[in-house]
Amino acid sequence: TRALWGSGGCRRGDLGVIRAMGANAVRLYGNDVELDHRAFLDEAHDTGLDVIAGLSDYAYIQMPGNCRSTEYDCFSQIRDQYSQNLRKGFLQSDGAYHPALRMVVLVNEPDLKFDFDTGPAHFCRAVVSALDAALDAEGALGVLGPLPQLTAAFSFGVCRACGAFRDRPGLGQMHELRR
């Protein structure tokens, strides 16, 4: 809440403390698309911090009609979620991304969320469809200007079902996605 990260008054000023410690960015895990994120992004920008925002797991594994129930095709779920994020602070009124937003983690550890043991096809399909959805949401809203980087953050787990790097943490998952 603003009481924790905001500055001035009775606020704790966590973002200022983080910046004073020498950090240049904060990474956020998930967010509520019902809330407007503009004030947080403004405060981060004013403090000199970049923001690495992460999408919530809700559309992937929790909501009715989640990605698991659509055979790991996450397009419609993530397009809706990402569109809401764009409207709730990721975009400025001129259609450009907020200058504090440097990166968006579309999915965190998809290899652990989507049947890791049965092979990489599930988590690869989830990642690719989520990326496609985010790009489609940007296009539908006419996003302008510099774009944040879009990424997926894999676990540091070993993927024995992957075609290569089966004994090297994280590398098998990245190899599969690249194939």
PDB file of N, CA, C and O in Angstrom, residues 34-106:
ATOM      1  N   GLU A  34      -7.400  -5.033 -10.578  1.00  0.00           N
ATOM      2  CA  GLU A  34      -8.469  -4.125 -10.163  1.00  0.00           C
ATOM      3  C   GLU A  34      -7.919  -2.814  -9.615  1.00  0.00           C
ATOM      4  O   GLU A  34      -8.633  -1.821  -9.549  1.00  0.00           O
ATOM      5  N   LEU A  35      -6.656  -2.809  -9.208  1.00  0.00           N
ATOM      6  CA  LEU A  35      -6.044  -1.619  -8.623  1.00  0.00           C
ATOM      7  C   LEU A  35      -5.307  -0.814  -9.687  1.00  0.00           C
ATOM      8  O   LEU A  35      -4.728  -1.378 -10.612  1.00  0.00           O
ATOM      9  N   ASP A  36      -5.302   0.497  -9.518  1.00  0.00           N
ATOM     10  CA  ASP A  36      -4.544   1.366 -10.425  1.00  0.00           C
ATOM     11  C   ASP A  36      -3.102   1.440  -9.929  1.00  0.00           C
ATOM     12  O   ASP A  36      -2.857   1.722  -8.754  1.00  0.00           O
ATOM     13  N   HIS A  37      -2.167   1.192 -10.819  1.00  0.00           N
ATOM     14  CA  HIS A  37      -0.742   1.129 -10.452  1.00  0.00           C
ATOM     15  C   HIS A  37       0.014   2.417 -10.742  1.00  0.00           C
ATOM     16  O   HIS A  37       1.208   2.505 -10.513  1.00  0.00           O
ATOM     17  N   ARG A  38      -0.691   3.402 -11.255  1.00  0.00           N
ATOM     18  CA  ARG A  38      -0.048   4.647 -11.683  1.00  0.00           C
ATOM     19  C   ARG A  38       0.699   5.340 -10.545  1.00  0.00           C
ATOM     20  O   ARG A  38       1.832   5.784 -10.715  1.00  0.00           O
ATOM     21  N   ALA A  39       0.098   5.456  -9.360  1.00  0.00           N
ATOM     22  CA  ALA A  39       0.743   6.153  -8.243  1.00  0.00           C
ATOM     23  C   ALA A  39       2.048   5.460  -7.840  1.00  0.00           C
ATOM     24  O   ALA A  39       3.050   6.126  -7.571  1.00  0.00           O
ATOM     25  N   PHE A  40       2.027   4.135  -7.822  1.00  0.00           N
ATOM     26  CA  PHE A  40       3.259   3.402  -7.490  1.00  0.00           C
ATOM     27  C   PHE A  40       4.337   3.650  -8.537  1.00  0.00           C
ATOM     28  O   PHE A  40       5.494   3.922  -8.209  1.00  0.00           O
ATOM     29  N   LEU A  41       3.963   3.555  -9.806  1.00  0.00           N
ATOM     30  CA  LEU A  41       4.934   3.784 -10.883  1.00  0.00           C
ATOM     31  C   LEU A  41       5.459   5.216 -10.852  1.00  0.00           C
ATOM     32  O   LEU A  41       6.653   5.456 -11.070  1.00  0.00           O
ATOM     33  N   ASP A  42       4.582   6.174 -10.572  1.00  0.00           N
ATOM     34  CA  ASP A  42       5.027   7.571 -10.440  1.00  0.00           C
ATOM     35  C   ASP A  42       6.038   7.723  -9.319  1.00  0.00           C
ATOM     36  O   ASP A  42       7.077   8.376  -9.474  1.00  0.00           O
ATOM     37  N   GLU A  43       5.736   7.118  -8.179  1.00  0.00           N
ATOM     38  CA  GLU A  43       6.640   7.214  -7.019  1.00  0.00           C
ATOM     39  C   GLU A  43       7.987   6.551  -7.331  1.00  0.00           C
ATOM     40  O   GLU A  43       9.043   7.092  -6.994  1.00  0.00           O
ATOM     41  N   ALA A  44       7.957   5.386  -7.960  1.00  0.00           N
ATOM     42  CA  ALA A  44       9.208   4.716  -8.329  1.00  0.00           C
ATOM     43  C   ALA A  44      10.020   5.597  -9.273  1.00  0.00           C
ATOM     44  O   ALA A  44      11.237   5.759  -9.094  1.00  0.00           O
ATOM     45  N   HIS A  45       9.366   6.159 -10.264  1.00  0.00           N
ATOM     46  CA  HIS A  45      10.049   7.023 -11.234  1.00  0.00           C
ATOM     47  C   HIS A  45      10.637   8.249 -10.545  1.00  0.00           C
ATOM     48  O   HIS A  45      11.800   8.607 -10.778  1.00  0.00           O
ATOM     49  N   ASP A  46       9.858   8.893  -9.678  1.00  0.00           N
ATOM     50  CA  ASP A  46      10.341  10.078  -8.962  1.00  0.00           C
ATOM     51  C   ASP A  46      11.511   9.743  -8.046  1.00  0.00           C
ATOM     52  O   ASP A  46      12.355  10.593  -7.772  1.00  0.00           O
ATOM     53  N   THR A  47      11.561   8.499  -7.574  1.00  0.00           N
ATOM     54  CA  THR A  47      12.627   8.054  -6.682  1.00  0.00           C
ATOM     55  C   THR A  47      13.868   7.599  -7.451  1.00  0.00           C
ATOM     56  O   THR A  47      14.925   7.408  -6.867  1.00  0.00           O
ATOM     57  N   GLY A  48      13.729   7.426  -8.768  1.00  0.00           N
ATOM     58  CA  GLY A  48      14.855   6.983  -9.580  1.00  0.00           C
ATOM     59  C   GLY A  48      14.964   5.480  -9.706  1.00  0.00           C
ATOM     60  O   GLY A  48      16.050   4.952  -9.984  1.00  0.00           O
ATOM     61  N   LEU A  49      13.864   4.787  -9.499  1.00  0.00           N
ATOM     62  CA  LEU A  49      13.854   3.329  -9.606  1.00  0.00           C
ATOM     63  C   LEU A  49      13.089   2.877 -10.839  1.00  0.00           C
ATOM     64  O   LEU A  49      12.027   3.418 -11.152  1.00  0.00           O
ATOM     65  N   ASP A  50      13.633   1.884 -11.522  1.00  0.00           N
ATOM     66  CA  ASP A  50      12.905   1.204 -12.585  1.00  0.00           C
ATOM     67  C   ASP A  50      12.045   0.118 -11.938  1.00  0.00           C
ATOM     68  O   ASP A  50      12.349  -0.364 -10.848  1.00  0.00           O
ATOM     69  N   VAL A  51      10.997  -0.274 -12.642  1.00  0.00           N
ATOM     70  CA  VAL A  51      10.093  -1.292 -12.133  1.00  0.00           C
ATOM     71  C   VAL A  51      10.076  -2.483 -13.083  1.00  0.00           C
ATOM     72  O   VAL A  51       9.961  -2.329 -14.299  1.00  0.00           O
ATOM     73  N   ILE A  52      10.216  -3.662 -12.507  1.00  0.00           N
ATOM     74  CA  ILE A  52      10.063  -4.931 -13.218  1.00  0.00           C
ATOM     75  C   ILE A  52       8.778  -5.543 -12.658  1.00  0.00           C
ATOM     76  O   ILE A  52       8.764  -6.056 -11.541  1.00  0.00           O
ATOM     77  N   ALA A  53       7.710  -5.408 -13.415  1.00  0.00           N
ATOM     78  CA  ALA A  53       6.396  -5.859 -12.945  1.00  0.00           C
ATOM     79  C   ALA A  53       6.154  -7.302 -13.362  1.00  0.00           C
ATOM     80  O   ALA A  53       6.545  -7.712 -14.457  1.00  0.00           O
ATOM     81  N   GLY A  54       5.498  -8.045 -12.516  1.00  0.00           N
ATOM     82  CA  GLY A  54       5.129  -9.417 -12.834  1.00  0.00           C
ATOM     83  C   GLY A  54       3.625  -9.570 -12.873  1.00  0.00           C
ATOM     84  O   GLY A  54       2.918  -8.953 -12.077  1.00  0.00           O
ATOM     85  N   LEU A  55       3.149 -10.378 -13.806  1.00  0.00           N
ATOM     86  CA  LEU A  55       1.711 -10.647 -13.858  1.00  0.00           C
ATOM     87  C   LEU A  55       1.331 -11.642 -12.778  1.00  0.00           C
ATOM     88  O   LEU A  55       2.110 -12.517 -12.412  1.00  0.00           O
ATOM     89  N   SER A  56       0.124 -11.523 -12.317  1.00  0.00           N
ATOM     90  CA  SER A  56      -0.405 -12.419 -11.304  1.00  0.00           C
ATOM     91  C   SER A  56      -0.563 -13.839 -11.848  1.00  0.00           C
ATOM     92  O   SER A  56      -0.804 -14.042 -13.038  1.00  0.00           O
ATOM     93  N   ASP A  57      -0.490 -14.812 -10.962  1.00  0.00           N
ATOM     94  CA  ASP A  57      -0.741 -16.211 -11.324  1.00  0.00           C
ATOM     95  C   ASP A  57      -2.225 -16.501 -11.516  1.00  0.00           C
ATOM     96  O   ASP A  57      -2.584 -17.577 -11.993  1.00  0.00           O
ATOM     97  N   TYR A  58      -3.081 -15.570 -11.159  1.00  0.00           N
ATOM     98  CA  TYR A  58      -4.522 -15.810 -11.166  1.00  0.00           C
ATOM     99  C   TYR A  58      -5.003 -16.380 -12.500  1.00  0.00           C
ATOM    100  O   TYR A  58      -5.690 -17.399 -12.537  1.00  0.00           O
ATOM    101  N   ALA A  59      -4.648 -15.746 -13.599  1.00  0.00           N
ATOM    102  CA  ALA A  59      -5.113 -16.212 -14.916  1.00  0.00           C
ATOM    103  C   ALA A  59      -4.480 -17.543 -15.313  1.00  0.00           C
ATOM    104  O   ALA A  59      -5.069 -18.307 -16.074  1.00  0.00           O
ATOM    105  N   TYR A  60      -3.317 -17.815 -14.796  1.00  0.00           N
ATOM    106  CA  TYR A  60      -2.616 -19.042 -15.162  1.00  0.00           C
ATOM    107  C   TYR A  60      -3.151 -20.274 -14.439  1.00  0.00           C
ATOM    108  O   TYR A  60      -3.331 -21.323 -15.054  1.00  0.00           O
ATOM    109  N   ILE A  61      -3.385 -20.153 -13.138  1.00  0.00           N
ATOM    110  CA  ILE A  61      -3.693 -21.361 -12.375  1.00  0.00           C
ATOM    111  C   ILE A  61      -4.858 -21.244 -11.405  1.00  0.00           C
ATOM    112  O   ILE A  61      -5.250 -22.242 -10.815  1.00  0.00           O
ATOM    113  N   GLN A  62      -5.437 -20.059 -11.214  1.00  0.00           N
ATOM    114  CA  GLN A  62      -6.437 -19.911 -10.162  1.00  0.00           C
ATOM    115  C   GLN A  62      -7.846 -19.602 -10.655  1.00  0.00           C
ATOM    116  O   GLN A  62      -8.807 -20.120 -10.097  1.00  0.00           O
ATOM    117  N   MET A  63      -8.001 -18.763 -11.644  1.00  0.00           N
ATOM    118  CA  MET A  63      -9.342 -18.326 -12.048  1.00  0.00           C
ATOM    119  C   MET A  63     -10.120 -19.450 -12.737  1.00  0.00           C
ATOM    120  O   MET A  63      -9.514 -20.368 -13.288  1.00  0.00           O
ATOM    121  N   PRO A  64     -11.446 -19.381 -12.710  1.00  0.00           N
ATOM    122  CA  PRO A  64     -12.222 -20.315 -13.535  1.00  0.00           C
ATOM    123  C   PRO A  64     -11.855 -20.086 -15.007  1.00  0.00           C
ATOM    124  O   PRO A  64     -11.733 -18.942 -15.443  1.00  0.00           O
ATOM    125  N   GLY A  65     -11.619 -21.153 -15.738  1.00  0.00           N
ATOM    126  CA  GLY A  65     -11.189 -21.011 -17.130  1.00  0.00           C
ATOM    127  C   GLY A  65      -9.726 -20.636 -17.262  1.00  0.00           C
ATOM    128  O   GLY A  65      -9.305 -20.037 -18.250  1.00  0.00           O
ATOM    129  N   ASN A  66      -8.917 -21.011 -16.268  1.00  0.00           N
ATOM    130  CA  ASN A  66      -7.487 -20.680 -16.294  1.00  0.00           C
ATOM    131  C   ASN A  66      -6.756 -21.427 -17.413  1.00  0.00           C
ATOM    132  O   ASN A  66      -7.350 -22.240 -18.122  1.00  0.00           O
ATOM    133  N   CYS A  67      -5.495 -21.160 -17.554  1.00  0.00           N
ATOM    134  CA  CYS A  67      -4.694 -21.734 -18.645  1.00  0.00           C
ATOM    135  C   CYS A  67      -4.645 -23.259 -18.628  1.00  0.00           C
ATOM    136  O   CYS A  67      -4.586 -23.876 -19.684  1.00  0.00           O
ATOM    137  N   ARG A  68      -4.642 -23.819 -17.457  1.00  0.00           N
ATOM    138  CA  ARG A  68      -4.644 -25.292 -17.390  1.00  0.00           C
ATOM    139  C   ARG A  68      -5.897 -25.861 -18.047  1.00  0.00           C
ATOM    140  O   ARG A  68      -5.842 -26.886 -18.708  1.00  0.00           O
ATOM    141  N   SER A  69      -7.026 -25.182 -17.866  1.00  0.00           N
ATOM    142  CA  SER A  69      -8.291 -25.684 -18.398  1.00  0.00           C
ATOM    143  C   SER A  69      -8.434 -25.455 -19.903  1.00  0.00           C
ATOM    144  O   SER A  69      -9.336 -26.006 -20.516  1.00  0.00           O
ATOM    145  N   THR A  70      -7.551 -24.652 -20.480  1.00  0.00           N
ATOM    146  CA  THR A  70      -7.585 -24.405 -21.929  1.00  0.00           C
ATOM    147  C   THR A  70      -6.372 -25.033 -22.612  1.00  0.00           C
ATOM    148  O   THR A  70      -5.867 -24.515 -23.602  1.00  0.00           O
ATOM    149  N   GLU A  71      -5.907 -26.129 -22.034  1.00  0.00           N
ATOM    150  CA  GLU A  71      -4.771 -26.875 -22.578  1.00  0.00           C
ATOM    151  C   GLU A  71      -3.535 -25.998 -22.766  1.00  0.00           C
ATOM    152  O   GLU A  71      -2.832 -26.093 -23.762  1.00  0.00           O
ATOM    153  N   TYR A  72      -3.316 -25.104 -21.790  1.00  0.00           N
ATOM    154  CA  TYR A  72      -2.125 -24.267 -21.710  1.00  0.00           C
ATOM    155  C   TYR A  72      -2.065 -23.180 -22.788  1.00  0.00           C
ATOM    156  O   TYR A  72      -1.037 -22.567 -23.002  1.00  0.00           O
ATOM    157  N   ASP A  73      -3.192 -22.946 -23.449  1.00  0.00           N
ATOM    158  CA  ASP A  73      -3.305 -21.802 -24.359  1.00  0.00           C
ATOM    159  C   ASP A  73      -3.809 -20.650 -23.508  1.00  0.00           C
ATOM    160  O   ASP A  73      -4.981 -20.591 -23.143  1.00  0.00           O
ATOM    161  N   CYS A  74      -2.923 -19.736 -23.176  1.00  0.00           N
ATOM    162  CA  CYS A  74      -3.211 -18.658 -22.230  1.00  0.00           C
ATOM    163  C   CYS A  74      -3.613 -17.356 -22.909  1.00  0.00           C
ATOM    164  O   CYS A  74      -3.725 -16.317 -22.251  1.00  0.00           O
ATOM    165  N   PHE A  75      -3.830 -17.393 -24.222  1.00  0.00           N
ATOM    166  CA  PHE A  75      -4.046 -16.163 -24.964  1.00  0.00           C
ATOM    167  C   PHE A  75      -5.196 -15.313 -24.406  1.00  0.00           C
ATOM    168  O   PHE A  75      -4.999 -14.144 -24.076  1.00  0.00           O
ATOM    169  N   SER A  76      -6.379 -15.859 -24.307  1.00  0.00           N
ATOM    170  CA  SER A  76      -7.525 -15.032 -23.909  1.00  0.00           C
ATOM    171  C   SER A  76      -7.393 -14.555 -22.461  1.00  0.00           C
ATOM    172  O   SER A  76      -7.712 -13.401 -22.150  1.00  0.00           O
ATOM    173  N   GLN A  77      -6.911 -15.420 -21.575  1.00  0.00           N
ATOM    174  CA  GLN A  77      -6.763 -15.040 -20.174  1.00  0.00           C
ATOM    175  C   GLN A  77      -5.751 -13.910 -20.004  1.00  0.00           C
ATOM    176  O   GLN A  77      -5.999 -12.930 -19.293  1.00  0.00           O
ATOM    177  N   ILE A  78      -4.594 -14.056 -20.645  1.00  0.00           N
ATOM    178  CA  ILE A  78      -3.533 -13.064 -20.469  1.00  0.00           C
ATOM    179  C   ILE A  78      -3.835 -11.793 -21.257  1.00  0.00           C
ATOM    180  O   ILE A  78      -3.508 -10.689 -20.813  1.00  0.00           O
ATOM    181  N   ARG A  79      -4.490 -11.911 -22.395  1.00  0.00           N
ATOM    182  CA  ARG A  79      -4.871 -10.693 -23.133  1.00  0.00           C
ATOM    183  C   ARG A  79      -5.771  -9.831 -22.263  1.00  0.00           C
ATOM    184  O   ARG A  79      -5.574  -8.624 -22.160  1.00  0.00           O
ATOM    185  N   ASP A  80      -6.737 -10.433 -21.599  1.00  0.00           N
ATOM    186  CA  ASP A  80      -7.620  -9.680 -20.710  1.00  0.00           C
ATOM    187  C   ASP A  80      -6.843  -9.078 -19.540  1.00  0.00           C
ATOM    188  O   ASP A  80      -6.996  -7.899 -19.217  1.00  0.00           O
ATOM    189  N   GLN A  81      -6.012  -9.901 -18.903  1.00  0.00           N
ATOM    190  CA  GLN A  81      -5.247  -9.436 -17.747  1.00  0.00           C
ATOM    191  C   GLN A  81      -4.276  -8.322 -18.138  1.00  0.00           C
ATOM    192  O   GLN A  81      -4.170  -7.303 -17.453  1.00  0.00           O
ATOM    193  N   TYR A  82      -3.576  -8.500 -19.252  1.00  0.00           N
ATOM    194  CA  TYR A  82      -2.593  -7.503 -19.665  1.00  0.00           C
ATOM    195  C   TYR A  82      -3.281  -6.209 -20.100  1.00  0.00           C
ATOM    196  O   TYR A  82      -2.805  -5.118 -19.783  1.00  0.00           O
ATOM    197  N   SER A  83      -4.409  -6.320 -20.768  1.00  0.00           N
ATOM    198  CA  SER A  83      -5.172  -5.125 -21.164  1.00  0.00           C
ATOM    199  C   SER A  83      -5.584  -4.323 -19.938  1.00  0.00           C
ATOM    200  O   SER A  83      -5.497  -3.090 -19.935  1.00  0.00           O
ATOM    201  N   GLN A  84      -6.016  -5.021 -18.902  1.00  0.00           N
ATOM    202  CA  GLN A  84      -6.392  -4.325 -17.670  1.00  0.00           C
ATOM    203  C   GLN A  84      -5.184  -3.632 -17.043  1.00  0.00           C
ATOM    204  O   GLN A  84      -5.290  -2.501 -16.569  1.00  0.00           O
ATOM    205  N   ASN A  85      -4.034  -4.292 -17.039  1.00  0.00           N
ATOM    206  CA  ASN A  85      -2.827  -3.658 -16.505  1.00  0.00           C
ATOM    207  C   ASN A  85      -2.447  -2.424 -17.312  1.00  0.00           C
ATOM    208  O   ASN A  85      -2.039  -1.405 -16.746  1.00  0.00           O
ATOM    209  N   LEU A  86      -2.568  -2.521 -18.624  1.00  0.00           N
ATOM    210  CA  LEU A  86      -2.260  -1.362 -19.461  1.00  0.00           C
ATOM    211  C   LEU A  86      -3.161  -0.187 -19.097  1.00  0.00           C
ATOM    212  O   LEU A  86      -2.689   0.951 -18.969  1.00  0.00           O
ATOM    213  N   ARG A  87      -4.429  -0.452 -18.915  1.00  0.00           N
ATOM    214  CA  ARG A  87      -5.396   0.602 -18.592  1.00  0.00           C
ATOM    215  C   ARG A  87      -5.253   1.119 -17.156  1.00  0.00           C
ATOM    216  O   ARG A  87      -5.656   2.228 -16.853  1.00  0.00           O
ATOM    217  N   LYS A  88      -4.700   0.296 -16.281  1.00  0.00           N
ATOM    218  CA  LYS A  88      -4.610   0.650 -14.859  1.00  0.00           C
ATOM    219  C   LYS A  88      -3.207   1.099 -14.447  1.00  0.00           C
ATOM    220  O   LYS A  88      -2.738   0.780 -13.362  1.00  0.00           O
ATOM    221  N   GLY A  89      -2.549   1.833 -15.330  1.00  0.00           N
ATOM    222  CA  GLY A  89      -1.303   2.471 -14.924  1.00  0.00           C
ATOM    223  C   GLY A  89      -0.082   2.145 -15.738  1.00  0.00           C
ATOM    224  O   GLY A  89       0.875   2.905 -15.747  1.00  0.00           O
ATOM    225  N   PHE A  90      -0.066   0.984 -16.415  1.00  0.00           N
ATOM    226  CA  PHE A  90       1.108   0.672 -17.234  1.00  0.00           C
ATOM    227  C   PHE A  90       1.253   1.677 -18.370  1.00  0.00           C
ATOM    228  O   PHE A  90       2.358   2.008 -18.777  1.00  0.00           O
ATOM    229  N   LEU A  91       0.117   2.165 -18.891  1.00  0.00           N
ATOM    230  CA  LEU A  91       0.141   3.166 -19.961  1.00  0.00           C
ATOM    231  C   LEU A  91      -0.198   4.532 -19.409  1.00  0.00           C
ATOM    232  O   LEU A  91      -1.021   4.676 -18.513  1.00  0.00           O
ATOM    233  N   GLN A  92       0.421   5.532 -20.012  1.00  0.00           N
ATOM    234  CA  GLN A  92       0.095   6.911 -19.705  1.00  0.00           C
ATOM    235  C   GLN A  92      -1.037   7.368 -20.633  1.00  0.00           C
ATOM    236  O   GLN A  92      -1.394   6.666 -21.576  1.00  0.00           O
ATOM    237  N   SER A  93      -1.567   8.542 -20.401  1.00  0.00           N
ATOM    238  CA  SER A  93      -2.699   9.037 -21.184  1.00  0.00           C
ATOM    239  C   SER A  93      -2.367   9.223 -22.662  1.00  0.00           C
ATOM    240  O   SER A  93      -3.247   9.168 -23.508  1.00  0.00           O
ATOM    241  N   ASP A  94      -1.077   9.380 -22.985  1.00  0.00           N
ATOM    242  CA  ASP A  94      -0.676   9.558 -24.392  1.00  0.00           C
ATOM    243  C   ASP A  94      -0.476   8.229 -25.128  1.00  0.00           C
ATOM    244  O   ASP A  94      -0.087   8.204 -26.287  1.00  0.00           O
ATOM    245  N   GLY A  95      -0.727   7.100 -24.453  1.00  0.00           N
ATOM    246  CA  GLY A  95      -0.595   5.791 -25.081  1.00  0.00           C
ATOM    247  C   GLY A  95       0.789   5.187 -24.986  1.00  0.00           C
ATOM    248  O   GLY A  95       1.037   4.099 -25.503  1.00  0.00           O
ATOM    249  N   ALA A  96       1.711   5.864 -24.327  1.00  0.00           N
ATOM    250  CA  ALA A  96       3.064   5.342 -24.119  1.00  0.00           C
ATOM    251  C   ALA A  96       3.127   4.644 -22.761  1.00  0.00           C
ATOM    252  O   ALA A  96       2.382   4.983 -21.840  1.00  0.00           O
ATOM    253  N   TYR A  97       4.025   3.684 -22.652  1.00  0.00           N
ATOM    254  CA  TYR A  97       4.234   3.023 -21.367  1.00  0.00           C
ATOM    255  C   TYR A  97       4.750   4.030 -20.343  1.00  0.00           C
ATOM    256  O   TYR A  97       5.440   4.995 -20.684  1.00  0.00           O
ATOM    257  N   HIS A  98       4.428   3.766 -19.100  1.00  0.00           N
ATOM    258  CA  HIS A  98       4.957   4.580 -18.007  1.00  0.00           C
ATOM    259  C   HIS A  98       6.480   4.480 -18.039  1.00  0.00           C
ATOM    260  O   HIS A  98       7.028   3.384 -18.198  1.00  0.00           O
ATOM    261  N   PRO A  99       7.196   5.600 -17.876  1.00  0.00           N
ATOM    262  CA  PRO A  99       8.663   5.552 -17.988  1.00  0.00           C
ATOM    263  C   PRO A  99       9.360   4.717 -16.913  1.00  0.00           C
ATOM    264  O   PRO A  99      10.503   4.313 -17.106  1.00  0.00           O
ATOM    265  N   ALA A 100       8.709   4.436 -15.811  1.00  0.00           N
ATOM    266  CA  ALA A 100       9.333   3.601 -14.776  1.00  0.00           C
ATOM    267  C   ALA A 100       9.322   2.128 -15.138  1.00  0.00           C
ATOM    268  O   ALA A 100      10.129   1.353 -14.630  1.00  0.00           O
ATOM    269  N   LEU A 101       8.412   1.734 -16.016  1.00  0.00           N
ATOM    270  CA  LEU A 101       8.224   0.312 -16.331  1.00  0.00           C
ATOM    271  C   LEU A 101       9.271  -0.143 -17.348  1.00  0.00           C
ATOM    272  O   LEU A 101       9.211   0.199 -18.516  1.00  0.00           O
ATOM    273  N   ARG A 102      10.238  -0.921 -16.905  1.00  0.00           N
ATOM    274  CA  ARG A 102      11.333  -1.369 -17.772  1.00  0.00           C
ATOM    275  C   ARG A 102      11.155  -2.789 -18.288  1.00  0.00           C
ATOM    276  O   ARG A 102      11.659  -3.148 -19.338  1.00  0.00           O
ATOM    277  N   MET A 103      10.457  -3.617 -17.508  1.00  0.00           N
ATOM    278  CA  MET A 103      10.310  -5.014 -17.893  1.00  0.00           C
ATOM    279  C   MET A 103       9.015  -5.547 -17.294  1.00  0.00           C
ATOM    280  O   MET A 103       8.609  -5.124 -16.212  1.00  0.00           O
ATOM    281  N   VAL A 104       8.404  -6.490 -18.019  1.00  0.00           N
ATOM    282  CA  VAL A 104       7.224  -7.172 -17.506  1.00  0.00           C
ATOM    283  C   VAL A 104       7.493  -8.675 -17.578  1.00  0.00           C
ATOM    284  O   VAL A 104       7.805  -9.204 -18.644  1.00  0.00           O
ATOM    285  N   VAL A 105       7.413  -9.325 -16.437  1.00  0.00           N
ATOM    286  CA  VAL A 105       7.540 -10.776 -16.359  1.00  0.00           C
ATOM    287  C   VAL A 105       6.144 -11.341 -16.614  1.00  0.00           C
ATOM    288  O   VAL A 105       5.264 -11.248 -15.755  1.00  0.00           O
ATOM    289  N   LEU A 106       5.944 -11.881 -17.807  1.00  0.00           N
ATOM    290  CA  LEU A 106       4.621 -12.373 -18.180  1.00  0.00           C
ATOM    291  C   LEU A 106       4.199 -13.580 -17.366  1.00  0.00           C
ATOM    292  O   LEU A 106       3.020 -13.765 -17.085  1.00  0.00           O
TER     293      LEU A 106
END
